[in-house]
Amino acid sequence: MGQNGKKTILIIDDVKLFQLFLKYTLSSSEYELIFAERGKEGLDIIMKKDIDLLIVDVELPDISGLEVVEKVRALNRDMESVVQMKDLPVIVVTAYPTEKVRIQAERLGVSAFLTKPFEKETIRKIVRQVLEGSYKVSSKRKLILCVDLSLIHI
C-alpha cells in the first residue's frame, strides 16, 4: 500500500489506448496507478516500489508478460525477506489467448487470466476481489476418478 493509503497497481502494457482504458476505469481514491510499456521497465518499478497488484499483458515489446511473472516469482523465492513481492497478485491480460498461454499463466499462480476486450465492470470487480483476497479462479479442469473394481472385495 502506498504512503497515501491507496493500493498501488502496476500496469504493464505497451498499448496506449488500453492504458487509457484502465486509467479511466480504475481511477479512484482507492488506487494509485503506475504504468510501464515494457517488461523490464515494470520489473525495475517492482524492485523500487511497494506494489499491491500487477496487471500485465502477455505481448510486450521486450519480454513477454509471462516472463515478467516468472521473474517476479523467482525474485520472491530468492529474496523471501522482500515483503512487497510476497505473493504479489497478478492479473494477466491478452488479446490473443491460447490454451498454452493460459496453462503457463496458471502454473505461475496468477490470480486471473482475462481476454481483451472486457467490460469496465468486469475489471473493476476482479481488481477489487483480487486485492481483497476473495477472487476465486474458476478452473475448467475435470477430475476423472478411475476405480479398479477387481481390487474391491465384496
Rosetta silent file (secondary structure, phi, psi, omega in degrees, C-alpha in Angstrom):
SEQUENCE: MGQNGKKTILIIDDVKLFQLFLKYTLSSSEYELIFAERGKEGLDIIMKKDIDLLIVDVELPDISGLEVVEKVRALNRDMESVVQMKDLPVIVVTAYPTEKVRIQAERLGVSAFLTKPFEKETIRKIVRQVLEGSYKVSSKRKLILCVDLSLIHI
SCORE:     score description
SCORE:     0.000 S_00000001
   1 L     0.000  138.268 -178.801    0.000    0.000    0.000 S_00000001
   2 L   -70.917  171.269 -178.935    1.288    3.431   -0.894 S_00000001
   3 L   -62.984  -25.397 -177.479    2.056    6.208    1.590 S_00000001
   4 L   -88.798    8.982  179.668   -1.308    7.814    0.837 S_00000001
   5 L    82.378   -0.491  179.006   -3.244    4.704    1.915 S_00000001
   6 L   -87.405  150.221  171.828   -4.065    3.761   -1.657 S_00000001
   7 E   -75.932  134.608 -178.594   -3.418    0.336   -3.147 S_00000001
   8 E   -97.158  123.640 -179.923   -0.702    0.591   -5.795 S_00000001
   9 E  -114.904  122.521  174.538   -1.423   -1.111   -9.118 S_00000001
  10 E   -97.459  125.455  179.488    1.320   -1.522  -11.711 S_00000001
  11 E  -114.406  117.639  178.207    0.007   -1.912  -15.259 S_00000001
  12 E  -109.968  107.262  179.465    2.477   -3.177  -17.864 S_00000001
  13 L  -159.784  134.460 -176.948    1.057   -2.808  -21.368 S_00000001
  14 L   -89.015   -2.409 -179.203    2.505   -1.096  -24.434 S_00000001
  15 L   -92.519  111.144 -176.959   -0.862   -0.156  -25.964 S_00000001
  16 H   -57.920  -38.996 -179.393   -1.647    3.457  -25.009 S_00000001
  17 H   -62.659  -39.876  177.901   -5.361    3.022  -25.683 S_00000001
  18 H   -68.916  -38.557  175.831   -5.537    0.115  -23.224 S_00000001
  19 H   -59.205  -44.766  178.874   -3.569    2.138  -20.655 S_00000001
  20 H   -63.702  -40.403  177.254   -6.103    4.961  -21.026 S_00000001
  21 H   -57.971  -47.632 -179.748   -8.976    2.493  -20.691 S_00000001
  22 H   -69.819  -35.293  177.365   -7.556    1.190  -17.401 S_00000001
  23 H   -61.978  -45.985  179.335   -6.721    4.688  -16.191 S_00000001
  24 H   -66.718  -41.884 -174.440  -10.308    5.767  -16.799 S_00000001
  25 H   -73.714  -38.858 -173.745  -11.775    2.524  -15.435 S_00000001
  26 H  -103.040   -3.050  179.319   -9.674    2.152  -12.281 S_00000001
  27 L   -63.924  122.357  178.432   -9.085    5.784  -11.326 S_00000001
  28 L  -163.886  176.584  177.910  -10.439    6.244   -7.839 S_00000001
  29 L   -74.317   -9.297 -177.425   -9.484    7.354   -4.370 S_00000001
  30 L   -89.796  -25.000 -170.959   -8.595    3.707   -3.613 S_00000001
  31 E  -122.877  140.947  167.297   -5.887    3.085   -6.232 S_00000001
  32 E  -106.112  122.106 -177.345   -2.617    4.623   -7.305 S_00000001
  33 E  -101.368  132.977  175.413   -1.931    3.565  -10.900 S_00000001
  34 E  -123.651  135.154 -177.041    1.585    3.235  -12.305 S_00000001
  35 E  -116.115  142.320  172.962    2.139    2.468  -15.984 S_00000001
  36 E  -137.356  146.282 -178.880    5.030    0.813  -17.809 S_00000001
  37 L   -99.514  -15.855 -177.457    5.252   -0.039  -21.506 S_00000001
  38 L  -128.291  151.621 -178.767    7.982   -2.677  -21.310 S_00000001
  39 H   -61.428  -44.188 -178.630    8.509   -5.715  -19.138 S_00000001
  40 H   -65.703  -36.693  175.806   11.979   -4.712  -17.959 S_00000001
  41 H   -62.325  -42.487  178.077   10.712   -1.251  -17.028 S_00000001
  42 H   -63.157  -41.786  177.918    7.962   -2.909  -14.991 S_00000001
  43 H   -61.976  -39.413  176.674   10.470   -5.165  -13.212 S_00000001
  44 H   -60.663  -42.484  179.880   12.528   -2.091  -12.266 S_00000001
  45 H   -64.271  -42.814  179.674    9.430   -0.489  -10.770 S_00000001
  46 H   -59.925  -36.426  179.615    8.593   -3.656   -8.810 S_00000001
  47 H   -71.314  -24.293 -173.778   12.102   -3.607   -7.305 S_00000001
  48 H  -103.114  -24.652 -174.599   11.743    0.033   -6.232 S_00000001
  49 L  -121.275  158.216  176.348    8.113    0.420   -5.184 S_00000001
  50 L   -86.129  104.630 -175.772    5.662   -1.415   -2.972 S_00000001
  51 L  -101.476  133.590  179.192    3.198   -2.870   -5.497 S_00000001
  52 L   -95.081  -25.195 -178.160   -0.132   -4.362   -4.363 S_00000001
  53 E  -154.182  138.037  175.499   -1.267   -5.711   -7.751 S_00000001
  54 E  -113.426  126.195  171.147    0.354   -6.322  -11.132 S_00000001
  55 E  -113.487  120.448 -173.686   -1.707   -6.234  -14.323 S_00000001
  56 E  -135.070  137.053  175.529    0.430   -7.378  -17.241 S_00000001
  57 E   -81.932  147.728  178.783   -0.185   -8.004  -20.930 S_00000001
  58 L   -68.377  -44.337 -175.697    1.241  -11.185  -22.437 S_00000001
  59 L   -92.780  107.951  177.230    2.564   -9.426  -25.557 S_00000001
  60 L  -124.035  158.653 -175.793    5.192   -6.791  -24.716 S_00000001
  61 L   -66.626  -30.676 -175.100    7.916   -5.288  -26.944 S_00000001
  62 L  -104.068  -58.817  176.547   10.908   -6.591  -24.982 S_00000001
  63 L  -129.349  158.868 -177.188    9.988   -9.658  -22.926 S_00000001
  64 L   -74.484  157.209  177.514    6.667  -11.420  -22.581 S_00000001
  65 H   -60.540  -33.230  178.011    4.328  -10.680  -19.723 S_00000001
  66 H   -69.088  -32.866  174.121    4.671  -14.285  -18.595 S_00000001
  67 H   -64.969  -37.084  176.274    8.447  -13.811  -18.395 S_00000001
  68 H   -59.592  -48.064 -179.658    7.785  -10.816  -16.161 S_00000001
  69 H   -62.620  -42.598  177.542    5.663  -13.002  -13.887 S_00000001
  70 H   -57.774  -44.541 -178.751    8.340  -15.735  -13.903 S_00000001
  71 H   -66.776  -39.295  177.720   10.990  -13.209  -12.881 S_00000001
  72 H   -63.480  -44.474  179.414    8.791  -11.788  -10.110 S_00000001
  73 H   -64.622  -38.912  178.185    8.129  -15.293   -8.764 S_00000001
  74 H   -65.742  -41.821  177.192   11.856  -16.111   -8.956 S_00000001
  75 H   -61.608  -39.376  179.107   12.699  -12.902   -7.099 S_00000001
  76 H   -60.795  -43.319  179.341   10.126  -13.855   -4.498 S_00000001
  77 H   -67.845  -41.521 -175.509   11.809  -17.237   -3.990 S_00000001
  78 H   -76.238  -26.925 -175.023   15.321  -15.783   -3.950 S_00000001
  79 L  -128.168   65.951 -174.750   14.525  -12.832   -1.709 S_00000001
  80 L   -59.967  -21.430 -179.157   11.951  -14.071    0.772 S_00000001
  81 L   -79.035  -10.229 -179.643   12.590  -11.092    3.017 S_00000001
  82 L   -80.303  102.469 -171.238   11.326   -8.681    0.373 S_00000001
  83 H   -63.671  -40.260 -172.771    7.841   -8.087    1.682 S_00000001
  84 H   -66.975  -16.767 -179.435    6.355   -6.286   -1.345 S_00000001
  85 H   -99.920   -7.226 -178.223    6.871   -9.271   -3.632 S_00000001
  86 L   -63.802  116.585  177.275    5.491  -11.923   -1.306 S_00000001
  87 L    53.737   39.857  178.020    2.533  -13.421   -3.104 S_00000001
  88 L   -58.332  118.065  178.574    2.164  -10.407   -5.406 S_00000001
  89 L   -69.736  141.439 -176.926   -1.222  -10.895   -7.056 S_00000001
  90 E  -130.607  133.991  170.374   -1.078  -10.833  -10.842 S_00000001
  91 E  -112.835  120.351  178.537   -3.772  -10.370  -13.464 S_00000001
  92 E   -97.804  132.276  177.880   -2.638  -11.437  -16.932 S_00000001
  93 E  -122.749  147.870  177.964   -4.433   -9.898  -19.915 S_00000001
  94 E  -156.815  149.166  174.033   -4.151  -10.772  -23.579 S_00000001
  95 L   -93.082  -10.608 -176.262   -5.881  -10.139  -26.872 S_00000001
  96 L  -127.083   72.251 -176.198   -4.571  -13.441  -28.224 S_00000001
  97 L   -74.753  137.388  171.572   -5.490  -16.170  -25.749 S_00000001
  98 L  -131.644  158.514  179.146   -4.262  -19.687  -26.299 S_00000001
  99 H   -63.028  -37.977  179.920   -4.631  -22.729  -24.087 S_00000001
 100 H   -60.968  -45.374 -179.957   -0.829  -22.971  -23.804 S_00000001
 101 H   -66.734  -41.477  179.551   -0.547  -19.392  -22.517 S_00000001
 102 H   -61.909  -43.573 -179.975   -3.459  -19.871  -20.101 S_00000001
 103 H   -65.253  -41.953  178.892   -1.892  -23.041  -18.679 S_00000001
 104 H   -62.730  -42.620  178.505    1.502  -21.345  -18.324 S_00000001
 105 H   -62.929  -41.721  179.067   -0.130  -18.403  -16.518 S_00000001
 106 H   -61.898  -42.317  178.989   -1.991  -20.811  -14.248 S_00000001
 107 H   -64.036  -28.292  178.780    1.250  -22.616  -13.383 S_00000001
 108 L   -82.115   -2.674  175.758    2.781  -19.278  -12.421 S_00000001
 109 L    77.709   33.200  178.526   -0.018  -18.758   -9.933 S_00000001
 110 L   -69.870  151.988 -179.293   -1.712  -15.758  -11.490 S_00000001
 111 L   -76.454  -34.377 -178.799   -4.873  -14.539   -9.796 S_00000001
 112 E  -153.487  151.761  177.905   -6.802  -14.033  -13.039 S_00000001
 113 E  -129.148  111.794 -174.726   -6.388  -14.523  -16.797 S_00000001
 114 E  -117.396  142.031  176.844   -8.504  -12.142  -18.890 S_00000001
 115 E   -98.941  127.025  175.146   -9.081  -11.901  -22.610 S_00000001
 116 L   -74.204  148.467   -9.620   -9.251   -8.423  -24.135 S_00000001
 117 L   -79.852  159.411  174.694  -11.582   -6.738  -24.651 S_00000001
 118 L  -139.147  162.268 -177.185  -13.520   -6.886  -21.397 S_00000001
 119 L   -74.273  151.708  177.606  -16.110   -4.677  -19.752 S_00000001
 120 H   -56.486  -45.095 -178.126  -15.174   -1.921  -17.306 S_00000001
 121 H   -64.268  -32.960  179.146  -17.255   -3.508  -14.569 S_00000001
 122 H   -62.291  -50.864 -177.385  -15.528   -6.867  -15.084 S_00000001
 123 H   -69.170  -36.995  177.096  -12.029   -5.493  -14.462 S_00000001
 124 H   -59.090  -47.641 -177.973  -13.236   -3.287  -11.577 S_00000001
 125 H   -64.311  -46.385 -178.340  -14.834   -6.257   -9.859 S_00000001
 126 H   -65.469  -43.286  178.248  -11.877   -8.587  -10.407 S_00000001
 127 H   -59.485  -47.360  179.982   -9.322   -5.986   -9.245 S_00000001
 128 H   -59.510  -47.025 -177.799  -11.352   -5.304   -6.101 S_00000001
 129 H   -67.773  -39.474  178.327  -11.762   -9.013   -5.345 S_00000001
 130 H   -63.414  -44.374  179.942   -8.114   -9.860   -6.035 S_00000001
 131 H   -66.749  -30.812  177.220   -6.944   -7.073   -3.723 S_00000001
 132 H   -80.710  -14.190 -177.206   -9.381   -8.240   -1.028 S_00000001
 133 L    81.426   15.369 -176.770   -8.203  -11.820   -1.484 S_00000001
 134 L  -106.410    0.755 -179.030  -11.701  -13.028   -2.297 S_00000001
 135 L   -77.999  128.283  178.976  -11.325  -13.673   -6.042 S_00000001
 136 L  -114.670  125.345  178.335  -11.595  -17.347   -6.887 S_00000001
 137 L   -74.419  128.168  175.334  -10.392  -18.623  -10.242 S_00000001
 138 L   -88.496  111.376 -177.020  -12.936  -20.874  -11.857 S_00000001
 139 L   -89.339  143.581  179.945  -10.911  -23.701  -13.250 S_00000001
 140 L   -93.884   10.309 -179.256  -12.112  -25.733  -16.186 S_00000001
 141 L   -69.725  150.436  176.463  -10.250  -28.822  -15.024 S_00000001
 142 L  -119.744  142.224  174.879  -12.137  -32.035  -14.578 S_00000001
 143 L   -97.159  124.119  177.761  -11.378  -34.732  -12.084 S_00000001
 144 L  -112.771  118.021 -179.041  -11.622  -38.200  -13.551 S_00000001
 145 L  -100.020  122.732  177.790  -11.693  -40.955  -10.980 S_00000001
 146 L  -109.305  127.030 -178.983  -10.686  -44.393  -12.172 S_00000001
 147 L  -118.965  129.159  176.093  -11.507  -47.285   -9.920 S_00000001
 148 L   -88.366  101.887 -174.941  -10.159  -50.779  -10.376 S_00000001
 149 H   -66.491  -19.917 -179.872  -13.187  -52.859   -9.372 S_00000001
 150 H   -69.576  -17.342  179.801  -11.103  -56.027   -9.196 S_00000001
 151 H   -87.371  -11.716 -178.841   -9.473  -54.625   -6.030 S_00000001
 152 L   -88.846  123.502  179.553  -12.793  -54.215   -4.226 S_00000001
 153 L   -98.409  117.849 -178.624  -13.755  -57.242   -2.131 S_00000001
 154 L  -104.548    0.000    0.000  -17.469  -57.588   -1.708 S_00000001
